[in-house]
Tab-separated table of C-alpha atoms in Angstrom:
chain	number	residue	atom	x	y	z
A	1	GLN	CA	-56.575	-27.858	-111.618
A	2	LEU	CA	-55.133	-24.367	-111.439
A	3	ARG	CA	-54.147	-22.147	-108.536
A	4	LEU	CA	-53.963	-18.384	-108.950
A	5	VAL	CA	-52.128	-16.242	-106.416
A	6	GLN	CA	-52.324	-12.476	-106.702
A	7	SER	CA	-49.986	-9.778	-105.469
A	8	GLY	CA	-49.586	-6.054	-105.856
A	9	GLY	CA	-52.267	-3.436	-105.701
A	10	GLY	CA	-52.822	-1.138	-102.765
A	11	SER	CA	-53.489	2.570	-102.785
A	12	ALA	CA	-52.478	5.243	-105.251
A	13	GLN	CA	-53.326	8.885	-105.776
A	14	ALA	CA	-55.452	9.914	-108.721
A	15	GLY	CA	-53.243	9.971	-111.782
A	16	GLY	CA	-50.872	7.452	-110.274
A	17	SER	CA	-49.965	3.905	-111.209
A	18	LEU	CA	-50.113	0.425	-109.752
A	19	ARG	CA	-49.242	-3.030	-111.002
A	20	LEU	CA	-51.034	-6.265	-110.221
A	21	SER	CA	-49.508	-9.706	-110.611
A	22	CYS	CA	-51.094	-13.128	-110.771
A	23	THR	CA	-48.990	-16.269	-110.654
A	24	ILE	CA	-50.645	-19.343	-112.104
A	25	SER	CA	-49.763	-22.844	-110.956
A	26	ILE	CA	-51.004	-26.036	-112.556
A	27	ILE	CA	-52.137	-28.364	-109.793
A	28	SER	CA	-53.188	-31.213	-112.028
A	29	THR	CA	-52.750	-31.862	-115.713
A	30	THR	CA	-55.281	-30.618	-118.192
A	31	ARG	CA	-55.939	-31.470	-121.793
A	32	TYR	CA	-56.127	-27.792	-122.645
A	33	THR	CA	-53.033	-26.289	-124.201
A	34	ARG	CA	-54.365	-22.771	-124.610
A	35	PHE	CA	-56.035	-20.456	-122.136
A	36	CYS	CA	-57.435	-17.002	-121.702
A	37	MET	CA	-56.431	-14.981	-118.686
A	38	GLY	CA	-58.261	-11.948	-117.486
A	39	TRP	CA	-58.520	-9.246	-114.897
A	40	PHE	CA	-61.831	-8.389	-113.332
A	41	ARG	CA	-62.931	-5.958	-110.669
A	42	GLN	CA	-65.814	-5.554	-108.311
A	43	ALA	CA	-66.649	-2.366	-106.491
A	44	PRO	CA	-68.903	-2.418	-103.409
A	45	GLY	CA	-72.511	-2.823	-104.411
A	46	LYS	CA	-71.665	-3.469	-108.037
A	47	GLU	CA	-71.365	-6.538	-110.196
A	48	ARG	CA	-68.021	-7.972	-111.119
A	49	GLU	CA	-66.870	-6.669	-114.482
A	50	GLY	CA	-64.171	-7.572	-116.966
A	51	VAL	CA	-61.280	-5.154	-117.222
A	52	ALA	CA	-58.692	-6.753	-119.509
A	53	ALA	CA	-57.851	-10.141	-120.922
A	54	ILE	CA	-55.113	-11.840	-122.913
A	55	ASN	CA	-54.778	-15.217	-124.537
A	56	SER	CA	-51.987	-17.628	-123.658
A	57	ASP	CA	-50.243	-17.000	-126.977
A	58	ALA	CA	-50.121	-13.348	-125.893
A	59	ASP	CA	-51.155	-12.222	-129.356
A	60	SER	CA	-54.673	-11.028	-128.608
A	61	THR	CA	-55.986	-8.728	-125.886
A	62	SER	CA	-59.289	-7.221	-124.858
A	63	TYR	CA	-59.998	-4.144	-122.755
A	64	ALA	CA	-63.059	-2.598	-121.236
A	65	ALA	CA	-63.786	0.809	-122.710
A	66	SER	CA	-63.353	2.426	-119.301
A	67	VAL	CA	-59.694	1.355	-119.046
A	68	LYS	CA	-58.538	1.257	-122.655
A	69	GLY	CA	-55.442	3.365	-123.105
A	70	ARG	CA	-54.742	3.433	-119.351
A	71	PHE	CA	-54.375	-0.233	-118.411
A	72	THR	CA	-52.127	-2.826	-120.026
A	73	VAL	CA	-52.437	-6.577	-119.602
A	74	SER	CA	-49.393	-8.741	-120.247
A	75	LEU	CA	-48.246	-12.306	-119.765
A	76	ASP	CA	-44.848	-13.752	-118.953
A	77	ASN	CA	-45.174	-17.395	-119.930
A	78	ALA	CA	-41.717	-18.228	-118.574
A	79	LYS	CA	-42.861	-17.132	-115.121
A	80	ASN	CA	-46.493	-18.233	-115.524
A	81	THR	CA	-47.415	-14.748	-114.401
A	82	LEU	CA	-50.118	-12.394	-115.571
A	83	TYR	CA	-49.771	-8.650	-115.054
A	84	LEU	CA	-52.023	-5.627	-115.106
A	85	GLU	CA	-50.268	-2.291	-115.362
A	86	MET	CA	-52.660	0.456	-114.323
A	87	ASN	CA	-51.831	4.052	-115.180
A	88	SER	CA	-53.729	7.319	-114.816
A	89	LEU	CA	-55.753	5.783	-112.024
A	90	GLN	CA	-59.025	7.420	-111.100
A	91	PRO	CA	-61.250	7.068	-108.027
A	92	GLU	CA	-63.714	5.049	-110.089
A	93	ASP	CA	-61.009	2.417	-110.550
A	94	SER	CA	-61.238	1.588	-106.835
A	95	ALA	CA	-62.390	-2.005	-106.454
A	96	MET	CA	-61.335	-5.507	-105.558
A	97	TYR	CA	-59.401	-6.865	-108.508
A	98	TYR	CA	-59.368	-10.530	-109.459
A	99	CYS	CA	-57.393	-12.509	-111.982
A	100	ALA	CA	-58.991	-15.476	-113.685
A	101	VAL	CA	-58.283	-18.214	-116.191
A	102	ARG	CA	-60.492	-19.653	-118.881
A	103	LEU	CA	-59.611	-23.096	-120.212
A	104	GLY	CA	-59.308	-22.895	-123.974
A	105	GLY	CA	-57.954	-20.087	-126.078
A	106	TRP	CA	-60.087	-17.518	-127.871
A	107	ARG	CA	-59.416	-14.500	-130.006
A	108	PRO	CA	-60.172	-11.944	-128.789
A	109	PRO	CA	-60.214	-13.229	-125.209
A	110	PRO	CA	-63.588	-12.675	-123.546
A	111	LEU	CA	-64.330	-10.249	-120.723
A	112	GLU	CA	-67.465	-11.991	-119.512
A	113	VAL	CA	-67.223	-13.218	-115.935
A	114	ASP	CA	-69.077	-16.459	-116.687
A	115	GLU	CA	-66.463	-17.514	-119.229
A	116	TYR	CA	-63.806	-17.944	-116.535
A	117	THR	CA	-63.407	-20.924	-114.244
A	118	TYR	CA	-60.406	-20.323	-111.990
A	119	TRP	CA	-60.053	-17.232	-109.846
A	120	GLY	CA	-57.444	-15.548	-107.724
A	121	GLN	CA	-58.082	-14.448	-104.157
A	122	GLY	CA	-58.561	-10.805	-105.028
A	123	THR	CA	-56.518	-7.750	-104.163
A	124	PRO	CA	-57.866	-4.288	-103.300
A	125	VAL	CA	-57.065	-1.186	-105.277
A	126	THR	CA	-57.945	2.151	-103.729
A	127	VAL	CA	-57.737	5.526	-105.415
A	128	PRO	CA	-58.957	8.186	-102.981
A	129	VAL	CA	-61.075	11.042	-104.235
């Protein structure tokens, strides 16, 4: 029903910044009028974890403790695009980052992987030691 296409990411020095984008296309109609959209990451050998999430009304956000104050999730509904602004990057932020959509709104939006149905293709973020 939904297609998510990611862009951005890459490599940055410690202390630097990167921005991820995720454009969401509706392939087929859905009865849901509200959604949650999130960013997740998975480092080699580790489980996928929630990083940040926002609801489709853009009035509620959630952040993992490890990124709070450094990362900002935002949504441009006119462009159907989700963003993750990452500042003060650290080597431990290195991972494959994924965007995802959960059908149905929730406040605050969840960070649990199992809550999300549609996923982007992933984009790598590397912060060298």
